[in-house]
Each structure stands twice: as C-alpha cells, then as structure tokens.
Tab-separated table of C-alpha atoms in Angstrom:
chain	number	residue	atom	x	y	z
A	1	ALA	CA	-44.228	-40.155	84.074
A	2	MET	CA	-44.418	-41.869	80.735
A	3	ARG	CA	-42.421	-44.835	82.159
A	4	ALA	CA	-40.605	-44.861	78.570
A	5	THR	CA	-36.929	-46.262	78.862
A	6	LYS	CA	-33.741	-44.853	76.873
A	7	GLU	CA	-34.111	-47.755	74.449
A	8	ASP	CA	-37.887	-46.706	73.587
A	9	VAL	CA	-36.953	-43.056	72.828
A	10	VAL	CA	-34.081	-44.106	70.494
A	11	ALA	CA	-36.509	-46.545	68.744
A	12	ALA	CA	-39.073	-43.779	68.482
A	13	LEU	CA	-36.347	-41.191	66.729
A	14	LYS	CA	-35.163	-43.925	63.924
A	15	ASP	CA	-37.391	-42.363	61.249
A	16	SER	CA	-36.954	-38.756	62.796
A	17	LYS	CA	-35.150	-35.866	60.883
A	18	LEU	CA	-33.685	-35.313	64.290
A	19	GLU	CA	-29.824	-36.263	64.812
A	20	LEU	CA	-29.076	-38.409	67.593
A	21	LYS	CA	-25.614	-38.270	69.861
A	22	GLU	CA	-23.400	-40.711	69.292
A	23	ASP	CA	-23.610	-42.121	73.017
A	24	ARG	CA	-27.347	-41.857	72.362
A	25	SER	CA	-27.772	-39.151	75.277
A	26	ALA	CA	-29.180	-36.022	73.257
A	27	VAL	CA	-30.905	-35.365	70.184
A	28	ARG	CA	-30.497	-32.015	68.133
A	29	ARG	CA	-32.030	-30.504	64.927
A	30	PRO	CA	-30.497	-31.361	61.494
A	31	GLY	CA	-27.173	-29.285	60.976
A	32	ASN	CA	-27.825	-27.510	64.659
A	33	ALA	CA	-30.362	-25.180	62.982
A	34	ALA	CA	-31.946	-22.260	64.757
A	35	LEU	CA	-35.140	-22.750	66.482
A	36	PRO	CA	-38.371	-21.624	64.477
A	37	LYS	CA	-39.330	-18.001	65.321
A	38	LEU	CA	-41.820	-17.960	68.071
A	39	GLU	CA	-45.170	-16.489	67.260
A	40	ALA	CA	-48.390	-16.173	69.074
A	41	LYS	CA	-51.128	-17.874	67.565
A	42	PRO	CA	-54.068	-16.112	66.748
A	43	LEU	CA	-57.274	-16.741	69.220
A	44	HIS	CA	-60.521	-17.376	67.073
A	45	GLN	CA	-63.690	-17.188	68.730
A	46	LYS	CA	-65.524	-20.229	69.673
A	47	LYS	CA	-68.936	-20.833	67.886
A	48	ASN	CA	-70.929	-20.426	71.255
A	49	THR	CA	-69.043	-16.762	71.866
A	50	LEU	CA	-69.948	-15.557	68.422
A	51	HIS	CA	-73.211	-14.161	69.423
A	52	ALA	CA	-72.385	-14.053	73.107
A	53	HIS	CA	-73.211	-10.495	72.850
A	54	ASP	CA	-76.109	-10.046	70.655
A	55	GLY	CA	-78.363	-8.381	73.207
A	56	GLY	CA	-75.734	-5.828	74.141
A	57	ALA	CA	-72.079	-5.591	74.545
A	58	ILE	CA	-70.594	-6.092	78.211
A	59	ALA	CA	-67.371	-4.577	78.465
A	60	CYS	CA	-64.951	-4.039	81.214
A	61	PHE	CA	-62.454	-1.353	82.003
A	62	LYS	CA	-59.453	-2.009	84.080
A	63	GLY	CA	-56.722	0.057	85.827
A	64	ILE	CA	-59.020	2.664	86.992
A	65	PRO	CA	-57.301	5.363	89.241
A	66	ALA	CA	-58.344	4.987	93.000
A	67	GLU	CA	-60.101	8.531	93.121
A	68	GLN	CA	-62.266	8.158	90.012
A	69	THR	CA	-65.836	6.738	90.541
A	70	TRP	CA	-68.546	4.974	88.093
A	71	MET	CA	-70.029	8.573	87.329
A	72	GLN	CA	-66.896	9.408	85.718
A	73	VAL	CA	-66.832	6.369	83.869
A	74	LYS	CA	-70.152	6.832	82.479
A	75	GLU	CA	-69.750	10.302	81.570
A	76	LYS	CA	-66.791	9.784	79.878
A	77	LEU	CA	-68.290	7.206	77.875
A	78	LYS	CA	-71.480	9.200	77.107
A	79	ALA	CA	-69.365	11.656	75.489
A	80	LYS	CA	-67.832	9.122	72.795
A	81	LEU	CA	-70.955	6.983	72.236
A	82	PRO	CA	-73.055	7.593	69.312
A	83	GLU	CA	-75.862	9.780	69.659
A	84	LYS	CA	-79.152	8.316	71.094
A	85	VAL	CA	-77.129	5.507	72.664
A	86	ASN	CA	-77.400	5.447	76.456
A	87	LEU	CA	-75.387	2.841	78.817
A	88	TRP	CA	-78.201	0.302	80.525
A	89	PHE	CA	-75.992	-0.347	83.539
A	90	VAL	CA	-72.526	0.885	84.705
A	91	SER	CA	-71.128	-0.774	88.119
A	92	GLU	CA	-69.254	0.493	90.852
A	93	VAL	CA	-65.418	0.362	90.618
A	94	ASN	CA	-64.473	-2.727	92.216
A	95	ASP	CA	-61.321	-3.505	94.605
A	96	LYS	CA	-59.596	-4.802	91.521
A	97	ALA	CA	-59.887	-0.980	89.813
A	98	GLN	CA	-62.235	-2.419	87.338
A	99	CYS	CA	-65.742	-0.886	86.392
A	100	PHE	CA	-68.164	-2.884	84.042
A	101	VAL	CA	-70.850	-1.361	81.638
A	102	ALA	CA	-73.676	-2.832	79.788
A	103	ALA	CA	-75.052	-1.086	76.542
A	104	PRO	CA	-77.738	-1.459	74.252
A	105	PRO	CA	-76.670	-3.266	70.767
A	106	PHE	CA	-75.879	-0.670	68.112
A	107	ASP	CA	-73.893	-0.973	64.621
A	108	GLY	CA	-70.145	-1.611	65.452
A	109	ASP	CA	-70.761	-2.074	69.337
A	110	MET	CA	-67.986	-4.511	69.647
A	111	GLN	CA	-65.521	-2.769	67.838
A	112	PHE	CA	-66.040	0.461	69.597
A	113	PHE	CA	-65.629	-1.054	73.021
A	114	GLU	CA	-62.560	-3.104	71.926
A	115	ALA	CA	-60.991	0.030	70.592
A	116	CYS	CA	-62.347	2.213	73.329
A	117	GLU	CA	-59.958	4.494	75.437
A	118	ILE	CA	-61.038	6.839	77.895
A	119	GLU	CA	-58.841	9.424	80.343
A	120	LEU	CA	-59.574	9.054	83.887
A	121	GLY	CA	-57.424	11.221	86.218
A	122	GLY	CA	-54.513	11.732	83.971
A	123	ALA	CA	-54.485	7.954	83.213
A	124	LYS	CA	-55.777	6.245	79.939
A	125	VAL	CA	-57.955	3.231	80.676
A	126	LYS	CA	-58.838	1.005	77.841
A	127	GLY	CA	-61.934	-1.240	77.550
A	128	GLU	CA	-62.169	-4.799	76.537
A	129	ILE	CA	-65.159	-7.263	75.762
A	130	CYS	CA	-65.912	-9.969	78.380
A	131	TYR	CA	-65.945	-13.261	77.477
A	132	GLY	CA	-65.899	-16.866	79.545
A	133	GLU	CA	-66.010	-16.655	82.949
A	134	LEU	CA	-65.806	-12.857	83.336
A	135	LEU	CA	-68.852	-12.490	81.098
A	136	GLN	CA	-70.767	-15.038	83.209
A	137	GLN	CA	-69.518	-13.487	86.606
A	138	THR	CA	-70.830	-10.033	85.135
A	139	LEU	CA	-74.023	-10.921	83.790
A	140	LYS	CA	-75.296	-12.210	87.516
A	141	THR	CA	-74.676	-8.713	88.796
A	142	LEU	CA	-76.705	-7.009	86.386
A	143	PRO	CA	-80.287	-5.843	87.442
A	144	LYS	CA	-83.150	-8.429	86.197
A	145	HIS	CA	-84.584	-5.468	84.056
A	146	VAL	CA	-81.290	-5.145	82.269
A	147	ARG	CA	-80.842	-8.883	81.578
A	148	ASP	CA	-84.422	-9.145	80.467
A	149	LYS	CA	-83.530	-6.219	77.556
A	150	ARG	CA	-80.638	-8.082	76.745
A	151	GLU	CA	-82.674	-11.418	76.076
A	152	ARG	CA	-85.154	-9.491	74.158
A	153	GLU	CA	-82.316	-7.882	71.851
A	154	SER	CA	-80.733	-11.193	71.274
A	155	ARG	CA	-83.994	-12.973	70.254
A	156	LYS	CA	-84.276	-9.879	67.867
A	157	ARG	CA	-80.835	-9.971	66.682
A	158	GLN	CA	-81.274	-14.001	65.983
A	159	LYS	CA	-84.387	-13.447	64.267
A	160	GLU	CA	-82.557	-10.829	61.720
A	161	ARG	CA	-79.805	-13.151	60.968
A	162	ASN	CA	-81.963	-15.681	59.634
A	163	ARG	CA	-81.998	-13.813	56.046
A	164	PRO	CA	-80.618	-14.825	52.765
A	165	ILE	CA	-76.939	-14.004	52.398
A	166	LEU	CA	-75.035	-13.541	49.121
A	167	ILE	CA	-71.759	-15.106	48.604
A	168	GLY	CA	-70.330	-14.065	44.627
A	169	ASN	CA	-73.207	-14.488	42.894
A	170	GLN	CA	-74.803	-17.333	44.683
A	171	LYS	CA	-77.884	-17.113	47.561
A	172	PHE	CA	-78.144	-19.050	50.749
A	173	VAL	CA	-80.992	-19.016	53.018
A	174	ASN	CA	-78.649	-18.161	56.088
A	175	VAL	CA	-75.311	-18.765	57.333
A	176	GLY	CA	-75.992	-22.382	58.399
A	177	ALA	CA	-76.906	-23.445	54.742
A	178	LEU	CA	-73.660	-21.843	53.602
A	179	ARG	CA	-71.577	-24.053	56.088
A	180	GLY	CA	-73.423	-27.310	54.991
A	181	LYS	CA	-72.592	-26.385	51.238
A	182	VAL	CA	-68.903	-26.200	52.071
A	183	LYS	CA	-69.106	-29.488	53.906
A	184	GLU	CA	-70.824	-31.140	50.974
A	185	ILE	CA	-67.705	-29.979	48.617
A	186	LEU	CA	-65.428	-31.184	51.003
A	187	ASN	CA	-67.176	-34.894	51.287
A	188	SER	CA	-67.865	-35.062	47.840
A	189	ARG	CA	-64.397	-34.896	46.715
A	190	SER	CA	-61.704	-37.364	46.979
A	191	ASP	CA	-58.273	-36.828	48.195
A	192	GLY	CA	-56.154	-34.675	45.798
A	193	GLU	CA	-58.876	-33.785	43.421
A	194	GLN	CA	-59.448	-30.361	42.076
A	195	LEU	CA	-62.539	-28.527	41.867
A	196	LYS	CA	-63.472	-27.551	38.035
A	197	PRO	CA	-62.491	-23.658	37.482
A	198	GLU	CA	-65.522	-23.557	35.552
A	199	GLY	CA	-67.586	-25.143	38.238
A	200	THR	CA	-70.185	-23.258	40.956
A	201	ASP	CA	-68.223	-24.974	43.463
A	202	PHE	CA	-64.865	-23.354	42.491
A	203	LYS	CA	-66.477	-19.963	42.361
A	204	LEU	CA	-68.003	-20.479	45.520
A	205	ILE	CA	-64.876	-21.290	47.396
A	206	MET	CA	-63.035	-18.391	45.979
A	207	ALA	CA	-65.702	-15.985	46.738
A	208	LEU	CA	-65.534	-17.241	50.051
A	209	LEU	CA	-61.910	-17.047	50.365
A	210	GLU	CA	-62.048	-12.821	50.151
A	211	PHE	CA	-63.831	-13.118	53.572
A	212	HIS	CA	-60.583	-14.560	55.050
A	213	PRO	CA	-58.452	-12.289	57.723
A	214	LYS	CA	-55.599	-12.060	54.988
A	215	GLY	CA	-57.974	-12.672	52.155
A	216	SER	CA	-56.207	-10.630	49.253
A	217	GLU	CA	-53.029	-11.861	50.416
A	218	LYS	CA	-53.993	-15.511	50.530
A	219	ILE	CA	-55.748	-15.638	46.975
A	220	GLN	CA	-52.723	-13.912	45.316
A	221	GLY	CA	-51.566	-16.252	42.601
A	222	THR	CA	-54.468	-18.603	42.918
A	223	LYS	CA	-55.238	-20.574	39.944
A	224	GLY	CA	-56.751	-23.878	41.306
A	225	ILE	CA	-58.231	-25.239	44.367
A	226	LYS	CA	-58.127	-28.720	45.628
A	227	VAL	CA	-59.580	-31.100	48.513
A	228	ALA	CA	-56.825	-33.052	50.618
A	229	LYS	CA	-56.078	-34.519	53.704
A	230	SER	CA	-55.020	-31.533	56.229
A	231	LEU	CA	-51.540	-31.287	57.871
A	232	GLN	CA	-52.891	-30.932	61.481
A	233	GLY	CA	-54.698	-34.133	61.948
A	234	ASP	CA	-57.045	-36.323	60.037
A	235	SER	CA	-59.619	-33.780	58.844
A	236	ARG	CA	-59.652	-32.860	55.359
A	237	CYS	CA	-59.345	-29.201	54.002
A	238	PHE	CA	-58.987	-26.884	51.101
A	239	TYR	CA	-55.751	-26.169	49.511
A	240	MET	CA	-54.999	-23.240	47.152
A	241	VAL	CA	-52.592	-24.120	44.365
A	242	LYS	CA	-50.581	-21.172	43.285
A	243	GLU	CA	-49.136	-20.380	39.485
A	244	GLY	CA	-45.708	-21.569	40.648
A	245	GLY	CA	-47.342	-25.237	41.361
A	246	THR	CA	-46.701	-24.425	45.141
A	247	GLU	CA	-49.795	-25.344	47.548
A	248	GLU	CA	-50.826	-23.733	50.603
A	249	ASP	CA	-53.613	-25.267	52.890
A	250	VAL	CA	-56.262	-22.457	54.070
A	251	SER	CA	-58.967	-22.282	56.653
A	252	VAL	CA	-62.221	-21.892	55.201
A	253	LYS	CA	-63.823	-21.958	58.500
A	254	LYS	CA	-62.144	-18.510	59.610
A	255	CYS	CA	-63.760	-17.146	56.342
A	256	ILE	CA	-67.089	-18.595	57.406
A	257	ASP	CA	-66.890	-16.888	61.028
A	258	VAL	CA	-66.152	-13.543	59.252
A	259	VAL	CA	-69.317	-13.853	57.234
A	260	GLU	CA	-71.433	-14.879	60.114
A	261	LEU	CA	-70.140	-11.876	62.134
A	262	ASN	CA	-71.109	-9.370	59.561
A	263	PRO	CA	-73.310	-11.318	56.959
A	264	PRO	CA	-73.556	-9.730	53.582
A	265	TYR	CA	-77.275	-9.963	53.163
A	266	VAL	CA	-79.273	-10.059	50.324
A	267	LYS	CA	-80.537	-6.483	49.647
A	268	VAL	CA	-84.343	-6.350	48.999
A	269	GLU	CA	-85.201	-3.555	46.440
A	270	LYS	CA	-88.015	-1.237	47.722
A	271	LYS	CA	-90.526	-0.263	45.655
A	272	GLY	CA	-90.664	3.451	44.168
A	273	LYS	CA	-93.144	5.997	45.184
A	274	ASP	CA	-94.432	5.762	41.838
A	275	GLU	CA	-95.289	2.085	42.140
A	276	GLU	CA	-97.098	2.687	45.472
A	277	GLU	CA	-99.173	5.890	44.210
A	278	GLU	CA	-100.246	4.119	40.958
A	279	LYS	CA	-102.035	1.252	42.838
A	280	PRO	CA	-104.439	3.331	44.595
A	281	ALA	CA	-105.094	5.537	41.803
A	282	ALA	CA	-106.317	2.617	39.503
A	283	GLU	CA	-108.104	1.237	42.356
A	284	LYS	CA	-110.244	4.934	42.545
A	285	ALA	CA	-110.407	4.702	38.419
A	286	THR	CA	-112.200	1.044	38.633
A	287	PRO	CA	-115.918	1.708	38.380
A	288	SER	CA	-117.975	0.343	40.942
A	289	PRO	CA	-120.972	-1.988	39.745
A	290	PRO	CA	-124.422	0.379	39.661
A	291	ALA	CA	-126.570	-0.023	42.964
A	292	VAL	CA	-129.824	-2.108	42.452
A	293	ALA	CA	-132.868	-0.966	44.135
A	294	ALA	CA	-134.002	-3.613	46.610
A	295	PRO	CA	-137.768	-5.029	45.822
A	296	ALA	CA	-140.503	-3.010	47.979
A	297	ALA	CA	-141.449	-5.215	50.944
A	298	ALA	CA	-145.060	-6.191	51.382
A	299	PRO	CA	-146.822	-4.865	54.075
A	300	ALA	CA	-146.749	-7.254	57.289
A	301	SER	CA	-149.733	-8.565	58.552
A	302	THR	CA	-150.327	-9.336	62.253
A	303	GLY	CA	-152.434	-12.310	63.457
A	304	ASP	CA	-154.242	-9.633	65.991
A	305	GLY	CA	-155.414	-7.292	62.807
A	306	ASP	CA	-156.906	-10.466	61.041
A	307	ALA	CA	-158.649	-11.519	64.059
A	308	ALA	CA	-160.447	-8.401	64.780
A	309	ALA	CA	-161.539	-7.773	61.313
A	310	LYS	CA	-162.927	-11.504	61.336
A	311	ALA	CA	-164.808	-10.953	64.702
A	312	GLU	CA	-166.543	-7.652	63.241
A	313	GLU	CA	-167.727	-9.523	60.221
A	314	GLU	CA	-169.535	-11.954	62.180
A	315	LYS	CA	-171.041	-9.634	64.371
A	316	LYS	CA	-172.686	-7.692	61.484
A	317	GLU	CA	-174.196	-11.276	60.111
A	318	GLU	CA	-175.610	-11.913	63.540
A	319	GLY	CA	-177.252	-8.548	63.465
A	320	THR	CA	-178.871	-9.334	60.239
A	321	GLU	CA	-180.138	-12.311	61.214
A	322	ASP	CA	-182.049	-10.957	64.304
A	323	LYS	CA	-183.976	-8.309	62.261
A	324	LYS	CA	-185.437	-11.482	60.061
A	325	GLU	CA	-188.901	-12.507	61.187
A	326	PRO	CA	-189.964	-16.264	60.526
A	327	THR	CA	-192.780	-16.455	58.007
A	328	ALA	CA	-196.225	-18.296	58.672
A	329	SER	CA	-196.524	-21.524	56.890
C-alpha cells in the first residue's frame, strides 16, 4: 500500500536502534528485549464535552433484566438521589435493555451517575454518563420542556463559571485567563530555559501542578521547572527538574482541565449582621433638616369679580348725575 521497496525499508532503518538480520529479511529489538508493557491510554475529555452536561446529567443504564420497566428504574434511583432532587425524564427500556434518564444539575451529579449502581430483578445495573453520538441521540428523545430546562440551566452554570478563581495566591478573572497566562509563560521562554524559583511564574506552575490527576506523585522531588520541546511532536511543554537531575515532562493541560471541572473560586466575604444593623441605625440617628413653613399664598382674584365691582361703581355714578339739575345761566 505504501509502495516501499525492501531497499527503502533498509535505508530508513539505517540510524534506528532496531537490529537488522544479516539477510535483511527481518528486524528485532536490541538484544531481543521484551515488548513494553501494554497499558491503556487514559481518555481525556475533549474541550467540547467538558460542559456537555452543564444543564443536567444524561445517563444510561445498560443490561436491565427483561421483566423490569422504567418505573422500577425510577424508584431505585429515587431512593439513591439526594433529597429534593427529582428526575426530569426516564425513558422506556429499549430492545437493547437500555434505559436513559435526565436529571437536574446538582453538586456531584456526574460522579453520582458514574458510580451509581442499582439492583433490578436480582441483577446489579451500573450507570454511565452519555457522550458523543449516544448523547445526541438521547437528547432527541427528550420532551421539549425538558430540553428547554437543560438549556436554561446550562446558561445559568456558564454565567456562574465566569467568576474569579484563585491558583496559589494568584487571581484570574476566569479559567480562560489562566489558560492564556500559561500559554504566555511557554511562549516567552526559549527552549531549555528554567523558570526562576522566586518568580511568580514558577509559583503559578507549581500551584497548578497540584491539580494534576497524579499531582502529589508528580511534583514529589521537584526543584525546578523548565520549558522545552515536547517528546511527542513539535509543541513545547513544561519539564519538572528533579533533585537527582532527572527531568520529566508534564501536561499542564490536564491540570487546567481539572480546574475547569471544579474551579477554585475566590471566596467572597459576607458582611456580618452587626455591620448590616449599624447602617440603618446610623441612618435613623441622622437628624433631618427642620421643616420651613411655606409663605401664605395671596388670595387669587378672578376676572369676573373685578368686572362686577367696576360695573357697580359705574351704575352709582350714573345715578348721581341723573339727580343733578342744570342751573340757569
């Protein structure tokens, strides 16, 4: 398929550590060493799935016995869920013996469903959080009012996440700002350059490493942090410099993912009752300015009253003139 000849393969293995058979028909590891131990690579959530269940967990219960229905699933879960948490939706058990449930968000909801195990018809059924195609298919089966609830709760959680966080003794407006700072530290150093132990960048990375899934184990014996090219590709990463001089690369991305899932928010100190009570008391003690009496208003005159008085005076004057008789000259 690659259209490579035998000579091409031999030429490609020229600088390799692999040993080539004399007739060039086979290769083997140096000294015919044993194959490395096969270990499952840990799966890390993609960025677009980190908040897929912000609006409430969607879980699937597989392997449900044939005689059991969604009602039994609901009753068993109700007995395990925290108080005042009621399921939004429970699906019918399908032909694959699966039942899907939708729940409102609550503290530790993801961990609850991942570790949840219910007994149905003598069998133990474990739950798992839905992701990817399974999640998309399940969302399509939810009633519209449940989907609307999830969207509202998701927006609410996103708003709550946009709060300052504290890593070590450094504050960041949100996780995005922390991610930008880490990127800035990487880009501002040359390959092989170590962070100054007394600097804030070193203290930040060391505090961030404590969030690593293997934090305490990883940072044990670390005396320095340096920036260099990663062994896996052309990207750059942080290396921990141990006391014996050995170096070990570390994924800060894993640390930030953990921070994003459970952010260490800055605690807001609430005012005590004494402070709240002092304020209204002080407001009451402040004397109010004395009331000033308004000047008495002049009596209002109307146009009709003035006209009537004038007419009356003219009438009297006319009567007086009528009584006067002319005198003879």
